[in-house]
PDB file of C-alpha atoms in Angstrom:
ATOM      1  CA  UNK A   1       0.000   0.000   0.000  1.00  0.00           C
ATOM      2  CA  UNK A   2       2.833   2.394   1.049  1.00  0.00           C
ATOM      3  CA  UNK A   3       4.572   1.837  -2.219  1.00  0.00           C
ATOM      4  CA  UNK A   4       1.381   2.476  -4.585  1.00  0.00           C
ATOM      5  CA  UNK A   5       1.092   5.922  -2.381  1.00  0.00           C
ATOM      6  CA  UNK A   6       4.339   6.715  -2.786  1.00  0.00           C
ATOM      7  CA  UNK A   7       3.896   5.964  -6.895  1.00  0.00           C
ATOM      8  CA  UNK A   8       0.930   7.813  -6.868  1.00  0.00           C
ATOM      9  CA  UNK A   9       2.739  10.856  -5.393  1.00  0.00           C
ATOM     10  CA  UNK A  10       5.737  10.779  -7.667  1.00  0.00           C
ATOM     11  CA  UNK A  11       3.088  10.799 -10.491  1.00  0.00           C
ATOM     12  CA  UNK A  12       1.591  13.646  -9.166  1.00  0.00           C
ATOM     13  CA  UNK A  13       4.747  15.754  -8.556  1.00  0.00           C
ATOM     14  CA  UNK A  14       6.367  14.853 -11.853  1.00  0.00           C
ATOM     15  CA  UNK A  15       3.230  16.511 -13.711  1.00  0.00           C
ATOM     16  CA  UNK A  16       4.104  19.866 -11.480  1.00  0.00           C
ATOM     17  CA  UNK A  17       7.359  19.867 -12.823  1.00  0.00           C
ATOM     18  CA  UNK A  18       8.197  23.052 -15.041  1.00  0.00           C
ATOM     19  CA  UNK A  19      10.571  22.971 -17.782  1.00  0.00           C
ATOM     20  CA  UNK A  20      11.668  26.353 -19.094  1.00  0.00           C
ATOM     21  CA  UNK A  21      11.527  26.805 -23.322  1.00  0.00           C
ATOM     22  CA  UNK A  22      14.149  26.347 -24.865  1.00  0.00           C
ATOM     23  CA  UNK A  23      15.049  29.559 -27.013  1.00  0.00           C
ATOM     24  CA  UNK A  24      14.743  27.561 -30.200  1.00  0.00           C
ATOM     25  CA  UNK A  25      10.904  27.182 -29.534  1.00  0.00           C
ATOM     26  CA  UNK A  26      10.933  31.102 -28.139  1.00  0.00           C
ATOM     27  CA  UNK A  27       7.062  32.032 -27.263  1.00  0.00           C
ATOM     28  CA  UNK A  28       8.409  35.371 -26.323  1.00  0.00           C
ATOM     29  CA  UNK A  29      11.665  37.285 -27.469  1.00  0.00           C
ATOM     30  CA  UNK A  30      15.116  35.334 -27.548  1.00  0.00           C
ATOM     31  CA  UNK A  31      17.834  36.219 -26.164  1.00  0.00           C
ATOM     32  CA  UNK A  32      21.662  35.517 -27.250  1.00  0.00           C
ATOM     33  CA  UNK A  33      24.175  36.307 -24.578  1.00  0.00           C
ATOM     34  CA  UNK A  34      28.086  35.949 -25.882  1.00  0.00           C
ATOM     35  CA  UNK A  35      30.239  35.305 -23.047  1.00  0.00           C
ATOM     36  CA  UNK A  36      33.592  34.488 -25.305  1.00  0.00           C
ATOM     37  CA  UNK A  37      35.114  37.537 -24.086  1.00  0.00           C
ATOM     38  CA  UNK A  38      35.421  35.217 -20.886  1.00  0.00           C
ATOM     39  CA  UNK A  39      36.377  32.293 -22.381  1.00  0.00           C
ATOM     40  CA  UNK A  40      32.973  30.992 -22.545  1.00  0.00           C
ATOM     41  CA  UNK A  41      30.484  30.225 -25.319  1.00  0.00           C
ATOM     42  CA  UNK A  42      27.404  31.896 -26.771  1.00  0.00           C
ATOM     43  CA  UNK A  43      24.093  31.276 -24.620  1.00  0.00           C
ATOM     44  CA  UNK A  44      20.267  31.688 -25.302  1.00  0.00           C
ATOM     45  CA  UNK A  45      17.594  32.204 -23.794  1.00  0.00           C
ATOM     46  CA  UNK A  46      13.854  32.776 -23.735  1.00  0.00           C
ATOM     47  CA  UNK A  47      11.906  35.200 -22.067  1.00  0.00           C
ATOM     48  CA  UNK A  48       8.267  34.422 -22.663  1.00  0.00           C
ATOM     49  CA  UNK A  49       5.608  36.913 -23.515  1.00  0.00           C
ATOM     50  CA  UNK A  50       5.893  40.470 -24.066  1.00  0.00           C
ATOM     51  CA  UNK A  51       8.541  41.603 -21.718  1.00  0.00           C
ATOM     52  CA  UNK A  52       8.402  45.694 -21.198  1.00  0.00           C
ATOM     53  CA  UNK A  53      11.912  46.148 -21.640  1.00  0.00           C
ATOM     54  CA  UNK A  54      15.785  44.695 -22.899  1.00  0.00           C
ATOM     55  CA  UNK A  55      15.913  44.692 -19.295  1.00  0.00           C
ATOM     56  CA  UNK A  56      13.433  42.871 -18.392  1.00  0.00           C
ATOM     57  CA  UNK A  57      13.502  40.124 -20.998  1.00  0.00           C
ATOM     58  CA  UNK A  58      17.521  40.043 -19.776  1.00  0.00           C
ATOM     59  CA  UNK A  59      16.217  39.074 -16.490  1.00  0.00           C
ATOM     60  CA  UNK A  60      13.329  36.833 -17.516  1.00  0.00           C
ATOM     61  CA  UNK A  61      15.509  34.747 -19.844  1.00  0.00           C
ATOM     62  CA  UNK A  62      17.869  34.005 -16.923  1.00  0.00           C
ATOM     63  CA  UNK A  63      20.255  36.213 -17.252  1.00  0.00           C
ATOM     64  CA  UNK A  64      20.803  38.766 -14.045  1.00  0.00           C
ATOM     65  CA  UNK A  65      22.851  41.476 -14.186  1.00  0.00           C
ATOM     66  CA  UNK A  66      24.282  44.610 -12.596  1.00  0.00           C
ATOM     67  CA  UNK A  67      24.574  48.478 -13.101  1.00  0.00           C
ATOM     68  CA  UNK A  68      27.862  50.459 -12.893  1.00  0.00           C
ATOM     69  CA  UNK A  69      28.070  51.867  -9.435  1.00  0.00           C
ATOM     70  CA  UNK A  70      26.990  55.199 -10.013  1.00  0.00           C
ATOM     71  CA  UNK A  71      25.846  54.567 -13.010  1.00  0.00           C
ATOM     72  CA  UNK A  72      21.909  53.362 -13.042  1.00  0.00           C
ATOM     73  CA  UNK A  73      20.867  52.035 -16.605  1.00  0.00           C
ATOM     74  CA  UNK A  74      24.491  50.921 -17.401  1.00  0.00           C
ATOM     75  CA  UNK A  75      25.086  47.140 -17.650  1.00  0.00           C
ATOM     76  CA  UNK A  76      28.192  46.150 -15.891  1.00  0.00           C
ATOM     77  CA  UNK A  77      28.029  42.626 -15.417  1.00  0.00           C
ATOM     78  CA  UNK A  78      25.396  39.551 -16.779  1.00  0.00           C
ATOM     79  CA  UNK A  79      25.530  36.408 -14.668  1.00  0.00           C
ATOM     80  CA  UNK A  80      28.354  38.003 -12.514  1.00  0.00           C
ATOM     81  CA  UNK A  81      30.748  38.672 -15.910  1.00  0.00           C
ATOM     82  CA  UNK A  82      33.311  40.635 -15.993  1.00  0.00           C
ATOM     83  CA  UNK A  83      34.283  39.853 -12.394  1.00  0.00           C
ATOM     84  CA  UNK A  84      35.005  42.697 -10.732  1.00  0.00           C
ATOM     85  CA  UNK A  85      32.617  44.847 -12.141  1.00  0.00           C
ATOM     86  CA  UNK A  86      35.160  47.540 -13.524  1.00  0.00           C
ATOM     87  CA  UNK A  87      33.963  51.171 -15.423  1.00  0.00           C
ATOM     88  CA  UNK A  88      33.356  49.930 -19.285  1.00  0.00           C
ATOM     89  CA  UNK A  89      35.656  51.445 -21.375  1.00  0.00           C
ATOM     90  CA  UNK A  90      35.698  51.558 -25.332  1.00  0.00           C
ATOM     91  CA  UNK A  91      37.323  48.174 -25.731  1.00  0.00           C
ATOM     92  CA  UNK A  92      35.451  46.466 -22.719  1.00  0.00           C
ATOM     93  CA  UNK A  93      31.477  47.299 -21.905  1.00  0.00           C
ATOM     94  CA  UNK A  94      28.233  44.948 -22.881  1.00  0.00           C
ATOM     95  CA  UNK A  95      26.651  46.047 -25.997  1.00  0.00           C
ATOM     96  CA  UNK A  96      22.979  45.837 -26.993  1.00  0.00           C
ATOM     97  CA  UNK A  97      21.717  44.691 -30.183  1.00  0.00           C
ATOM     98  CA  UNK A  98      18.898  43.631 -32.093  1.00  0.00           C
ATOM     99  CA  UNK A  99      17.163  41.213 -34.828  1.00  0.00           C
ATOM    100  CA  UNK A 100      14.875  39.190 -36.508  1.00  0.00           C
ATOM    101  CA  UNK A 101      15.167  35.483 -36.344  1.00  0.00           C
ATOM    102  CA  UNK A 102      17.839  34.813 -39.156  1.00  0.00           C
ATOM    103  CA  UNK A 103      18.674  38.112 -39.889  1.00  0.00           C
ATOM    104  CA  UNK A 104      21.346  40.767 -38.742  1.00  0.00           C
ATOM    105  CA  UNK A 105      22.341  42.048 -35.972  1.00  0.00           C
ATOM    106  CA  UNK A 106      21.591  45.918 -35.155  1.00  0.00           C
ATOM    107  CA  UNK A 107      23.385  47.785 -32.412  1.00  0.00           C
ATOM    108  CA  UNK A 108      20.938  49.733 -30.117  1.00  0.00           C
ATOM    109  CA  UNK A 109      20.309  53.290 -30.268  1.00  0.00           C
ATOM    110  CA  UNK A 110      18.310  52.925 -27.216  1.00  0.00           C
ATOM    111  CA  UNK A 111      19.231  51.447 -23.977  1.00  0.00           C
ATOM    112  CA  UNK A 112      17.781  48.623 -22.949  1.00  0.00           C
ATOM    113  CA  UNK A 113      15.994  50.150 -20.144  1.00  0.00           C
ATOM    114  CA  UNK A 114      13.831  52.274 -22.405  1.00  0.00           C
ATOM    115  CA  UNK A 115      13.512  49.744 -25.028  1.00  0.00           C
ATOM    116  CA  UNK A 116      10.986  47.731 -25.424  1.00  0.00           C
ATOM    117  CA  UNK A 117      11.247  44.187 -27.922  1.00  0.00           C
ATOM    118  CA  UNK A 118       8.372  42.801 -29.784  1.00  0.00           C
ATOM    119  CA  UNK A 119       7.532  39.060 -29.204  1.00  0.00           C
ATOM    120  CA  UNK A 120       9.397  37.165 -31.574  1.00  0.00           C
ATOM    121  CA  UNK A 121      12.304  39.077 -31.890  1.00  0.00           C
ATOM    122  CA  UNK A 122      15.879  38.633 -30.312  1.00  0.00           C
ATOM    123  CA  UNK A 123      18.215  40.740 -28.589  1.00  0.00           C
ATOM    124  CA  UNK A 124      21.817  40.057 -28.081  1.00  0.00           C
ATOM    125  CA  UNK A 125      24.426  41.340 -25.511  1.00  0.00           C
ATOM    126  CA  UNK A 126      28.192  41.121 -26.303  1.00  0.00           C
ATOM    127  CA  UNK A 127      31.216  42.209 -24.639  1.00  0.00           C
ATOM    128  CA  UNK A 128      34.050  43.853 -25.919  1.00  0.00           C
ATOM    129  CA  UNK A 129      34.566  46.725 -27.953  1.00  0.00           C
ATOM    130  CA  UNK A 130      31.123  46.583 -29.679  1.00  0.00           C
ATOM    131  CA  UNK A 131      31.197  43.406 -31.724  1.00  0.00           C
ATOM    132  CA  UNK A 132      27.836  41.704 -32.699  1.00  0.00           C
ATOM    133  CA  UNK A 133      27.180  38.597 -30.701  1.00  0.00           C
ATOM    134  CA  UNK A 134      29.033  35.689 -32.311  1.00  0.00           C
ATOM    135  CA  UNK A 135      25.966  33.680 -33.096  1.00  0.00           C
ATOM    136  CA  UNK A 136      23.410  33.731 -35.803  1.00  0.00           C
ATOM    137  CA  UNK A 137      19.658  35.706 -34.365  1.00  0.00           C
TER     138      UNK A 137
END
């Protein structure tokens, strides 16, 4: 009896579980994140829905981040990169672009506080000196 209860329960937690999307099947706006600068790879994600801002779609794809001390609106780190947070120069900040699925990459003209990405769209962050993301929107 104890195991059939026990079965019973696993069944009912396993249907509870929640698997985030995958960008590739992106309800939402994707997001490519190129950490090569630090010896890492390119990384997606997906931040479903209609996310008010770069920001916020950053964040919902599962990718935190950081300001600038002193400097609100200013990107210093995503997922704790660079490490320490240092003042971006013009060889070494996070820059913000856009696409279309398949396309090419745009650099902002609008930070991503302000700006606000249509579902179905991705946005890309790169660090360096202002090089598009090394991946394909």
């Amino acid at each position: 009896m104890m195991r059939r209860i026990l079965a019973v329960l696993a069944l009912v937690a396993s249907s509870f579980v929640v698997v985030p999307a995958s960008a590739d099947d992106c309800a939402g706006v994707k997001l490519v994140v190129d950490f090569t600068a630090f010896g890492g790879g390119v990384e997606t994600g997906c931040a479903a829905g209609d996310p008010a801002t770069g920001l916020a779609a950053l964040k919902d794809a599962g990718f935190p981040y950081t300001f600038v001390p002193r400097r609100p609106g200013l990107v210093c780190q995503i997922k704790l990169l660079p490490n320490p947070c240092t003042m971006p120069t013009t060889s070494a900040y996070w820059s913000y672009w856009h696409a279309t699925p398949g396309g090419a990459w745009t650099y902002s003209t609008s930070g991503a506080g302000t700006y606000d990405p249509a579902p179905g769209t991705v946005e890309g962050w790169s660090f360096g000196a202002g090089a598009a993301p090394g991946a394909t929107p």
